[in-house]
Amino acid sequence: MKLILISPIHTIPNEQEIAISLFEKGLESFQVHKPSMLKEEIQNYIHSFPKKYHEKIALHSQFPKFHSLKELNNYIQPSPPTRKTCFFLSPIFNSISKRGYHSKFNFQELKVFLKKYNSSLISKNLGVAIALGGIDEEKIEIVRELGFSGVGVLGAIWESNDPIEKFVRLKILCQKKDHAY
């Protein structure tokens, strides 16, 4: 399963040092989500990382995010979407970083939808489905069983007492079944 780290919305102490340490521990995808920053500030933020990590950094706003299956269906029904690598469904579980941001997904409907979606031609254009919202160690297996191809994490890492250790545990769990077959 793909593991995507999303930056905290507001800059936190040692944020870049932590992210660099996570790249060194195998982070493959870091999405910058800084809605209060100007475009130039975001560019400066990205360019302050060592150049070798730039290809692993993207803007979170470049990827579609849906808060319900109805919203996703409305997006894909009129015509096939332009080519993307992934999209987010959120929040799958109650959010860790946004207090009071609760999931409204029915897991049975979600599982049926993802099974159908993952075998459809639409998935070739829209990309893989990524679960976002409330993702922590105990949720990885549930997300996998629902049919997601990856997870996006934010609060689990950035609100952890040891973000590096938390990332390593999540990474191991995400790779667990990927290597079992």
mmCIF file of C-alpha atoms in Angstrom:
data_model
loop_
_atom_site.group_PDB
_atom_site.id
_atom_site.type_symbol
_atom_site.label_atom_id
_atom_site.label_comp_id
_atom_site.label_asym_id
_atom_site.label_seq_id
_atom_site.Cartn_x
_atom_site.Cartn_y
_atom_site.Cartn_z
ATOM 1 C CA MET A 1 0.000 0.000 0.000
ATOM 2 C CA LYS A 2 1.117 3.502 -0.805
ATOM 3 C CA LEU A 3 1.906 5.745 2.185
ATOM 4 C CA ILE A 4 1.545 9.484 1.569
ATOM 5 C CA LEU A 5 2.495 12.046 4.193
ATOM 6 C CA ILE A 6 0.648 15.361 4.127
ATOM 7 C CA SER A 7 2.256 18.377 5.719
ATOM 8 C CA PRO A 8 0.601 20.032 8.690
ATOM 9 C CA ILE A 9 -1.567 22.960 7.634
ATOM 10 C CA HIS A 10 0.364 25.340 9.873
ATOM 11 C CA THR A 11 4.135 25.182 10.201
ATOM 12 C CA ILE A 12 5.281 23.366 13.330
ATOM 13 C CA PRO A 13 8.686 23.399 15.062
ATOM 14 C CA ASN A 14 11.257 21.174 13.314
ATOM 15 C CA GLU A 15 8.778 20.308 10.556
ATOM 16 C CA GLN A 16 11.347 20.209 7.763
ATOM 17 C CA GLU A 17 13.914 18.349 9.831
ATOM 18 C CA ILE A 18 11.282 15.728 10.646
ATOM 19 C CA ALA A 19 10.223 15.449 6.986
ATOM 20 C CA ILE A 20 13.867 15.048 5.899
ATOM 21 C CA SER A 21 14.326 12.311 8.495
ATOM 22 C CA LEU A 22 11.215 10.602 7.121
ATOM 23 C CA PHE A 23 12.609 10.782 3.574
ATOM 24 C CA GLU A 24 15.748 9.128 4.936
ATOM 25 C CA LYS A 25 13.518 6.398 6.458
ATOM 26 C CA GLY A 26 11.871 5.724 3.095
ATOM 27 C CA LEU A 27 9.114 8.316 2.627
ATOM 28 C CA GLU A 28 8.194 8.223 -1.069
ATOM 29 C CA SER A 29 5.477 10.871 -1.245
ATOM 30 C CA PHE A 30 5.142 14.138 0.690
ATOM 31 C CA GLN A 31 2.257 16.443 -0.151
ATOM 32 C CA VAL A 32 2.456 20.058 0.906
ATOM 33 C CA HIS A 33 -0.849 21.402 2.233
ATOM 34 C CA LYS A 34 -0.370 24.994 3.394
ATOM 35 C CA PRO A 35 -3.592 26.836 2.474
ATOM 36 C CA SER A 36 -2.584 30.039 4.267
ATOM 37 C CA MET A 37 0.747 30.321 2.406
ATOM 38 C CA LEU A 38 1.123 32.345 -0.772
ATOM 39 C CA LYS A 39 2.358 30.579 -3.908
ATOM 40 C CA GLU A 40 5.833 32.087 -3.515
ATOM 41 C CA GLU A 41 6.013 30.970 0.139
ATOM 42 C CA ILE A 42 5.097 27.416 -0.861
ATOM 43 C CA GLN A 43 7.793 27.426 -3.549
ATOM 44 C CA ASN A 44 10.342 28.656 -0.979
ATOM 45 C CA TYR A 45 9.177 25.966 1.447
ATOM 46 C CA ILE A 46 9.675 23.222 -1.150
ATOM 47 C CA HIS A 47 13.013 24.610 -2.342
ATOM 48 C CA SER A 48 14.323 24.662 1.220
ATOM 49 C CA PHE A 49 14.374 20.827 1.115
ATOM 50 C CA PRO A 50 17.457 19.150 -0.323
ATOM 51 C CA LYS A 51 17.074 18.884 -4.106
ATOM 52 C CA LYS A 52 17.240 15.069 -4.022
ATOM 53 C CA TYR A 53 13.775 15.030 -2.378
ATOM 54 C CA HIS A 54 12.016 17.463 -4.730
ATOM 55 C CA GLU A 55 10.679 14.693 -6.998
ATOM 56 C CA LYS A 56 8.932 13.187 -3.966
ATOM 57 C CA ILE A 57 7.192 16.454 -3.037
ATOM 58 C CA ALA A 58 3.882 17.573 -4.553
ATOM 59 C CA LEU A 59 1.122 20.020 -3.753
ATOM 60 C CA HIS A 60 -1.811 18.352 -2.017
ATOM 61 C CA SER A 61 -4.161 20.676 -3.914
ATOM 62 C CA GLN A 62 -3.182 18.980 -7.212
ATOM 63 C CA PHE A 63 -5.038 15.815 -6.244
ATOM 64 C CA PRO A 64 -8.824 15.452 -6.148
ATOM 65 C CA LYS A 65 -10.402 14.873 -2.740
ATOM 66 C CA PHE A 66 -13.943 13.647 -2.182
ATOM 67 C CA HIS A 67 -16.001 13.559 0.998
ATOM 68 C CA SER A 68 -18.634 11.085 -0.202
ATOM 69 C CA LEU A 69 -19.166 8.451 -2.865
ATOM 70 C CA LYS A 70 -21.897 10.640 -4.343
ATOM 71 C CA GLU A 71 -19.407 13.499 -4.744
ATOM 72 C CA LEU A 72 -16.929 11.131 -6.421
ATOM 73 C CA ASN A 73 -19.618 9.697 -8.730
ATOM 74 C CA ASN A 74 -20.686 13.220 -9.746
ATOM 75 C CA TYR A 75 -17.069 13.937 -10.661
ATOM 76 C CA ILE A 76 -16.592 10.839 -12.830
ATOM 77 C CA GLN A 77 -20.073 10.482 -14.389
ATOM 78 C CA PRO A 78 -20.272 13.333 -16.937
ATOM 79 C CA SER A 79 -17.031 12.317 -18.660
ATOM 80 C CA PRO A 80 -13.859 10.480 -17.756
ATOM 81 C CA PRO A 81 -11.552 12.701 -15.684
ATOM 82 C CA THR A 82 -8.169 13.848 -16.900
ATOM 83 C CA ARG A 83 -5.277 11.586 -15.963
ATOM 84 C CA LYS A 84 -4.326 11.648 -12.274
ATOM 85 C CA THR A 85 -2.127 9.385 -10.184
ATOM 86 C CA CYS A 86 -4.442 9.232 -7.181
ATOM 87 C CA PHE A 87 -7.434 10.736 -5.429
ATOM 88 C CA PHE A 88 -8.432 10.931 -1.780
ATOM 89 C CA LEU A 89 -11.614 9.871 -0.022
ATOM 90 C CA SER A 90 -11.888 11.673 3.293
ATOM 91 C CA PRO A 91 -12.441 11.356 6.136
ATOM 92 C CA ILE A 92 -12.608 7.571 6.189
ATOM 93 C CA PHE A 93 -12.300 7.579 9.985
ATOM 94 C CA ASN A 94 -12.778 10.474 12.385
ATOM 95 C CA SER A 95 -9.920 12.906 11.825
ATOM 96 C CA ILE A 96 -6.971 12.992 14.208
ATOM 97 C CA SER A 97 -5.836 16.529 13.312
ATOM 98 C CA LYS A 98 -9.242 18.176 12.777
ATOM 99 C CA ARG A 99 -11.311 17.789 15.926
ATOM 100 C CA GLY A 100 -14.983 17.207 15.159
ATOM 101 C CA TYR A 101 -14.335 16.181 11.530
ATOM 102 C CA HIS A 102 -16.200 12.871 11.437
ATOM 103 C CA SER A 103 -16.482 10.156 8.822
ATOM 104 C CA LYS A 104 -19.788 9.761 7.026
ATOM 105 C CA PHE A 105 -18.791 6.745 4.928
ATOM 106 C CA ASN A 106 -20.662 3.457 5.073
ATOM 107 C CA PHE A 107 -17.911 0.824 4.955
ATOM 108 C CA GLN A 108 -20.038 -1.801 3.171
ATOM 109 C CA GLU A 109 -20.952 0.659 0.389
ATOM 110 C CA LEU A 110 -17.331 1.806 0.224
ATOM 111 C CA LYS A 111 -16.033 -1.754 -0.138
ATOM 112 C CA VAL A 112 -18.498 -2.544 -2.936
ATOM 113 C CA PHE A 113 -17.685 0.719 -4.704
ATOM 114 C CA LEU A 114 -13.905 0.255 -4.480
ATOM 115 C CA LYS A 115 -14.082 -3.334 -5.739
ATOM 116 C CA LYS A 116 -16.030 -2.143 -8.775
ATOM 117 C CA TYR A 117 -13.869 0.972 -9.230
ATOM 118 C CA ASN A 118 -10.523 -0.847 -8.996
ATOM 119 C CA SER A 119 -11.497 -3.107 -11.909
ATOM 120 C CA SER A 120 -12.945 -0.314 -14.069
ATOM 121 C CA LEU A 121 -11.428 1.708 -16.884
ATOM 122 C CA ILE A 122 -12.110 4.923 -14.958
ATOM 123 C CA SER A 123 -9.375 3.910 -12.514
ATOM 124 C CA LYS A 124 -6.874 4.215 -15.375
ATOM 125 C CA ASN A 125 -7.580 7.963 -15.545
ATOM 126 C CA LEU A 126 -8.422 8.906 -11.972
ATOM 127 C CA GLY A 127 -5.679 6.798 -10.409
ATOM 128 C CA VAL A 128 -5.628 4.857 -7.180
ATOM 129 C CA ALA A 129 -7.946 5.466 -4.242
ATOM 130 C CA ILE A 130 -6.190 6.783 -1.127
ATOM 131 C CA ALA A 131 -7.851 6.731 2.306
ATOM 132 C CA LEU A 132 -7.420 9.925 4.310
ATOM 133 C CA GLY A 133 -8.682 10.883 7.742
ATOM 134 C CA GLY A 134 -8.052 9.212 11.076
ATOM 135 C CA ILE A 135 -5.441 6.806 9.695
ATOM 136 C CA ASP A 136 -3.309 5.206 12.401
ATOM 137 C CA GLU A 137 -1.702 1.794 12.896
ATOM 138 C CA GLU A 138 -4.920 0.018 13.869
ATOM 139 C CA LYS A 139 -6.704 1.318 10.733
ATOM 140 C CA ILE A 140 -4.253 0.075 8.064
ATOM 141 C CA GLU A 141 -5.708 -3.433 7.783
ATOM 142 C CA ILE A 142 -9.287 -2.082 7.650
ATOM 143 C CA VAL A 143 -8.302 0.289 4.842
ATOM 144 C CA ARG A 144 -6.651 -2.565 2.931
ATOM 145 C CA GLU A 145 -9.762 -4.766 3.337
ATOM 146 C CA LEU A 146 -11.968 -1.939 2.056
ATOM 147 C CA GLY A 147 -9.973 -1.931 -1.187
ATOM 148 C CA PHE A 148 -7.881 1.227 -0.940
ATOM 149 C CA SER A 149 -4.497 1.318 -2.645
ATOM 150 C CA GLY A 150 -2.928 3.550 -0.048
ATOM 151 C CA VAL A 151 -3.266 5.884 2.900
ATOM 152 C CA GLY A 152 -2.664 9.559 3.454
ATOM 153 C CA VAL A 153 -1.512 10.484 6.935
ATOM 154 C CA LEU A 154 -1.261 13.819 8.670
ATOM 155 C CA GLY A 155 -2.300 13.888 12.341
ATOM 156 C CA ALA A 156 -0.921 10.427 13.139
ATOM 157 C CA ILE A 157 2.581 11.660 12.277
ATOM 158 C CA TRP A 158 2.578 15.353 13.117
ATOM 159 C CA GLU A 159 0.755 14.990 16.438
ATOM 160 C CA SER A 160 2.857 12.020 17.539
ATOM 161 C CA ASN A 161 5.416 12.305 20.339
ATOM 162 C CA ASP A 162 7.828 10.459 18.029
ATOM 163 C CA PRO A 163 6.883 11.148 14.397
ATOM 164 C CA ILE A 164 9.808 9.189 12.994
ATOM 165 C CA GLU A 165 8.999 6.025 14.953
ATOM 166 C CA LYS A 166 5.290 6.436 14.089
ATOM 167 C CA PHE A 167 6.148 6.705 10.372
ATOM 168 C CA VAL A 168 8.335 3.591 10.509
ATOM 169 C CA ARG A 169 5.509 1.582 12.133
ATOM 170 C CA LEU A 170 2.972 2.807 9.564
ATOM 171 C CA LYS A 171 5.370 2.079 6.691
ATOM 172 C CA ILE A 172 5.935 -1.485 7.907
ATOM 173 C CA LEU A 173 2.183 -2.076 8.153
ATOM 174 C CA CYS A 174 1.569 -0.606 4.695
ATOM 175 C CA GLN A 175 4.230 -2.855 3.161
ATOM 176 C CA LYS A 176 3.249 -5.967 5.139
ATOM 177 C CA LYS A 177 0.740 -7.499 2.714
ATOM 178 C CA ASP A 178 2.371 -5.958 -0.361
ATOM 179 C CA HIS A 179 5.282 -8.351 0.110
ATOM 180 C CA ALA A 180 3.196 -11.328 1.201
ATOM 181 C CA TYR A 181 2.166 -12.260 -2.359
#
